[in-house]
XYZ file of N, CA and C in Angstrom:
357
model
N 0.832 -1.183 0.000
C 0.000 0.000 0.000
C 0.872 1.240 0.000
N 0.251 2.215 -1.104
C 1.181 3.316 -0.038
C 0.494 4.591 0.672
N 1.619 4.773 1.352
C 1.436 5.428 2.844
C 0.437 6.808 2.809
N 1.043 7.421 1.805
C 0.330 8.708 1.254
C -1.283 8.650 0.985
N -1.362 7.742 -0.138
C -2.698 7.352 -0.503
C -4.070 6.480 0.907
N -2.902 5.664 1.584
C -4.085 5.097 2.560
C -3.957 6.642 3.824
N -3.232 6.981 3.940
C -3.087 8.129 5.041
C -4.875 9.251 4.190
N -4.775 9.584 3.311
C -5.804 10.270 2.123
C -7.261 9.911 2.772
N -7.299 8.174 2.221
C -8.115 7.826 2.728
C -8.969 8.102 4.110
N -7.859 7.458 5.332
C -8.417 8.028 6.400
C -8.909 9.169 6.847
N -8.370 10.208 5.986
C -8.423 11.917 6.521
C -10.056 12.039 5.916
N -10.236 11.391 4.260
C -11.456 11.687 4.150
C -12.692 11.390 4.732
N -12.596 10.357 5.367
C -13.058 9.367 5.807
C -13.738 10.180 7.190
N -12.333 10.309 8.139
C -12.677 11.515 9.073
C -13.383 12.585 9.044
N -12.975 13.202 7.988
C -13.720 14.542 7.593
C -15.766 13.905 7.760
N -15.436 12.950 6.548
C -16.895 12.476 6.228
C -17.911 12.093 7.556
N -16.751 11.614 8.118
C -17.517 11.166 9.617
C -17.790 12.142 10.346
N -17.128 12.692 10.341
C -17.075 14.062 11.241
C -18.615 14.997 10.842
N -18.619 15.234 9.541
C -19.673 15.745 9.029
C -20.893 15.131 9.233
N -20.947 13.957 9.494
C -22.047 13.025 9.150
C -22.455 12.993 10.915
N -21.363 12.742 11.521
C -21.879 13.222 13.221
C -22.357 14.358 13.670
N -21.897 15.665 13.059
C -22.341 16.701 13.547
C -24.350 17.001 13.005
N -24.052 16.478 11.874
C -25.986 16.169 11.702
C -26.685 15.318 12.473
N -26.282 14.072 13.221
C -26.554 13.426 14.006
C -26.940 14.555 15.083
N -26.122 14.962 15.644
C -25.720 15.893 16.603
C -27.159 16.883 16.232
N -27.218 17.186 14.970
C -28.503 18.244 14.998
C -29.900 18.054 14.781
N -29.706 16.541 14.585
C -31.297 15.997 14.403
C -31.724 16.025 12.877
N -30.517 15.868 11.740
C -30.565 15.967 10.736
C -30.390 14.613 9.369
N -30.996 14.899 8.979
C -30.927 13.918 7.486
C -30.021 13.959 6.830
N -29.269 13.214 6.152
C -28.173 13.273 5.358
C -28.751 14.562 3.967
N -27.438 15.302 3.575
C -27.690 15.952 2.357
C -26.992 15.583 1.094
N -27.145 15.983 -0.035
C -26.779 15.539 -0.934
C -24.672 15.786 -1.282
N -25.198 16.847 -0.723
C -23.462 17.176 -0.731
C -22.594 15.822 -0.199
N -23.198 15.468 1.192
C -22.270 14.762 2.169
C -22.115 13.237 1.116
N -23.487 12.823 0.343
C -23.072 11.611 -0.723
C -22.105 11.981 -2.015
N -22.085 13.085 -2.349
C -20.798 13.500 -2.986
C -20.009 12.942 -2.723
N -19.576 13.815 -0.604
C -18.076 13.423 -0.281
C -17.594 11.690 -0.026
N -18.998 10.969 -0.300
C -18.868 9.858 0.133
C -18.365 9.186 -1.406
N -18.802 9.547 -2.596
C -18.724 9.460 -3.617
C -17.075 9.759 -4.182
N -16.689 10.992 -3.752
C -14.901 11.310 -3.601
C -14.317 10.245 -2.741
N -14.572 9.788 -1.516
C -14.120 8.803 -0.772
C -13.573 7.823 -1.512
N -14.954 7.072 -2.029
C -14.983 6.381 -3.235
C -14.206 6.311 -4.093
N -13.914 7.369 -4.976
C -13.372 7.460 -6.228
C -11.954 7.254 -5.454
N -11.327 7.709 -4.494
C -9.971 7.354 -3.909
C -9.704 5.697 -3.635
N -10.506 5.143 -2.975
C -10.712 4.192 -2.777
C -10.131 3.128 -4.125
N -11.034 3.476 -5.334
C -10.697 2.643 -6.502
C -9.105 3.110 -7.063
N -8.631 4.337 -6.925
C -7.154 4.705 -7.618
C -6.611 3.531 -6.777
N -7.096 3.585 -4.954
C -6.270 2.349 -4.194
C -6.208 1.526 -4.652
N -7.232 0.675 -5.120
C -7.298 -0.910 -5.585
C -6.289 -0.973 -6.635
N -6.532 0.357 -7.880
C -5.458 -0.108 -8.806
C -4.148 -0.041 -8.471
N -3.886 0.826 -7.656
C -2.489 0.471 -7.256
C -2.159 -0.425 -6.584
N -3.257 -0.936 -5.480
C -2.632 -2.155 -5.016
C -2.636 -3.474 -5.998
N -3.327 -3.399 -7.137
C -3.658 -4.300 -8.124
C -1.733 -4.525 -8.684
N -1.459 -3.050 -9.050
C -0.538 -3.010 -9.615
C 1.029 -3.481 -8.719
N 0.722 -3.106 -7.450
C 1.709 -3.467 -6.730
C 1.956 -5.115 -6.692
N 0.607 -5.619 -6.067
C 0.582 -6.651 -5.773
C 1.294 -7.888 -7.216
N 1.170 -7.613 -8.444
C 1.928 -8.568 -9.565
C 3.131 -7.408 -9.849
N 3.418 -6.277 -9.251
C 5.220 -5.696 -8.635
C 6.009 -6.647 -8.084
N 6.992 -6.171 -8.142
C 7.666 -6.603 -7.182
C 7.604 -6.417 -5.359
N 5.993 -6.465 -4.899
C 5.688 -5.838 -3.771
C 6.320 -7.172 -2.420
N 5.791 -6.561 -1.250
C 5.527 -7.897 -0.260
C 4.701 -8.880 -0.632
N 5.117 -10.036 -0.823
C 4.039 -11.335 -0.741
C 3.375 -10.874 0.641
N 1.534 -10.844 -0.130
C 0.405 -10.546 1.190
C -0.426 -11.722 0.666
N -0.960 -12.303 1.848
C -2.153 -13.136 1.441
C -3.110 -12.512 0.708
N -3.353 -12.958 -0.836
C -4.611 -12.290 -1.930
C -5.704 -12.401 -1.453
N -6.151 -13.174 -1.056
C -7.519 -13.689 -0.405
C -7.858 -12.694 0.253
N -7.062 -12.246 1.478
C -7.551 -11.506 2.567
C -7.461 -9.834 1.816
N -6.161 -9.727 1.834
C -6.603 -8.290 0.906
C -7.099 -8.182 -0.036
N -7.730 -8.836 -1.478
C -8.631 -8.269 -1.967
C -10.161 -8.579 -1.399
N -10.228 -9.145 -0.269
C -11.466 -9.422 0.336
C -11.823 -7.779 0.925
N -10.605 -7.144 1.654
C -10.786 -6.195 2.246
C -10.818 -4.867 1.194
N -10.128 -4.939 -0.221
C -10.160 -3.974 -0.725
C -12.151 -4.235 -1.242
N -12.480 -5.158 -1.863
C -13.608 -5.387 -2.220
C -15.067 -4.799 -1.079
N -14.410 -4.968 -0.030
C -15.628 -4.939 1.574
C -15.632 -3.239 1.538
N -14.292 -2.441 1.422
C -14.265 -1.311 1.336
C -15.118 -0.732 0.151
N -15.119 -1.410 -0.986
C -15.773 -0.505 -2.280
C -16.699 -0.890 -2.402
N -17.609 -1.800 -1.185
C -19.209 -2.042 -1.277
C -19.699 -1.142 -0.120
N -19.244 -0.958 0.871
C -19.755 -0.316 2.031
C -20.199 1.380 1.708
N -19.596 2.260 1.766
C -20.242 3.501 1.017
C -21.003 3.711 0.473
N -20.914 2.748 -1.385
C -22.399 2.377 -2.151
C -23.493 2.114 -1.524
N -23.096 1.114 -0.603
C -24.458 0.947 -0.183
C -24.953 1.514 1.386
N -24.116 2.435 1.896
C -24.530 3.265 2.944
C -25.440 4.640 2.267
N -24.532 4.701 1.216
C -25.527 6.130 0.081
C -26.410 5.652 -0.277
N -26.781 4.673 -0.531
C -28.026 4.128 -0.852
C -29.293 4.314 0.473
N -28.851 3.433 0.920
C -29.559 3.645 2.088
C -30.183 4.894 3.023
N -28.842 5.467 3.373
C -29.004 6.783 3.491
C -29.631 7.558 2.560
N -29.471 7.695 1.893
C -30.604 8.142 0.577
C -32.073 7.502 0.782
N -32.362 6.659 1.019
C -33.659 5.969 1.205
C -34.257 6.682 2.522
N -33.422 6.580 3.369
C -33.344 6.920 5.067
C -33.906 8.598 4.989
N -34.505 9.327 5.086
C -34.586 10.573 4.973
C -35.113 11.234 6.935
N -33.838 10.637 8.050
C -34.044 10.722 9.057
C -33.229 11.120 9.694
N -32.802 11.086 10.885
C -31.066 11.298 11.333
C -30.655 10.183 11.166
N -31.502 8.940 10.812
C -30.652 7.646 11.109
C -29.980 7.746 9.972
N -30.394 8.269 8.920
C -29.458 8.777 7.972
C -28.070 9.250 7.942
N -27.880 9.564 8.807
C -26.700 10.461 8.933
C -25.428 9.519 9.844
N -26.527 8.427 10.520
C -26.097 7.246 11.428
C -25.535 6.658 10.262
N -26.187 6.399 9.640
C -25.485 4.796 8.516
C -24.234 5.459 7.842
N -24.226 6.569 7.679
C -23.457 7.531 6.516
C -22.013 6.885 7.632
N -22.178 7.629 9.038
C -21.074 8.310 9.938
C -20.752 6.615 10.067
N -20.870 5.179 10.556
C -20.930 4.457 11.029
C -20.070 3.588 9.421
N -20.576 4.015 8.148
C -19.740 3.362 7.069
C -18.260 4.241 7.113
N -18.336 5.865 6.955
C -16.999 6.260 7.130
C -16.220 5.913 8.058
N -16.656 5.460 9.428
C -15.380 4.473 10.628
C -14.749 3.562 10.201
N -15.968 2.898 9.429
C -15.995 1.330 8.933
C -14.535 1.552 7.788
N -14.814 2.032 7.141
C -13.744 2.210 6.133
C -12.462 2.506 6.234
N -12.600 3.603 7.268
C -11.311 3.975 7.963
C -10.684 3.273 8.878
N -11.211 2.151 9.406
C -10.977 1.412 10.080
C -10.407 0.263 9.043
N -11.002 -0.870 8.251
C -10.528 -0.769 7.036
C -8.942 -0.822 6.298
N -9.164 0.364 6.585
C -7.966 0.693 5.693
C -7.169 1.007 6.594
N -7.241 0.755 8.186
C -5.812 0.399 8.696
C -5.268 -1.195 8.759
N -6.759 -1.421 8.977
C -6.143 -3.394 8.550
C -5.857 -3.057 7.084
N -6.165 -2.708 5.925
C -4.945 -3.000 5.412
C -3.698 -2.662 5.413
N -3.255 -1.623 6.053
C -2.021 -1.441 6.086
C -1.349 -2.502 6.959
N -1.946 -3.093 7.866
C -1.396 -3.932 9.088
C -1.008 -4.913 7.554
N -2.205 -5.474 6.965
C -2.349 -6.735 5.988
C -1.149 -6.947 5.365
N -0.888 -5.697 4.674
C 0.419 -5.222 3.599
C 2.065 -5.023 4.371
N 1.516 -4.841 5.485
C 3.193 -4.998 6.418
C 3.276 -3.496 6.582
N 2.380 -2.631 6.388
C 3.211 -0.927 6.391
C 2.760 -0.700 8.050
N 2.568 -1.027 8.727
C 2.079 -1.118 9.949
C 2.373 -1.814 10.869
């Protein structure tokens, strides 16, 4: 993995959460903006995969495939389908599923760094 790009991740991730708690916090519904930032999350997310795609037949660390592309895969379903939902959700619990997938992810993406040895 590299350091730069999963470090990215987490910050957005934070941010997203962060945002997504403070509507919690106000008794609020998710807005369209915040599935944007979940949507940018996203789009980082996939540059990850290809690079770890690319690393991984590199000359990288031998990592068990199984487990990390299980985890890169778990990462690029969770968001989709928290925006979904949340989108359906037009409540604060909305803002619950949103804040509760950005941990998830960020969390995530420190097992993979543990996975990959950068950790």
């Amino acid at each position: 993995m590299v350091m730069p790009l999963a470090l990215l991740v987490v910050a957005l991730c934070a941010v997203l959460g962060g945002w997504a708690a403070w509507f919690v916090v106000r008794d609020r519904a998710v807005v369209l903006r915040q599935l944007w930032g979940a949507a940018v999350v996203e789009g980082v997310l996939v540059v990850q995969a290809v690079v770890a795609g690319w690393l991984a037949v590199s000359d990288a660390p031998p990592v068990d495939g199984v487990l990390l592309w299980g985890y890169v895969a778990t990462q690029a379903v969770i968001l989709p389908v928290a925006a979904a939902w949340a989108f359906a959700e037009r409540t604060r619990w909305s803002s619950v599923v949103l804040l509760v997938a950005a941990l998830t992810v960020a969390f995530l993406e420190y097992r993979l760094l543990q996975i990959w040895g950068a950790v």
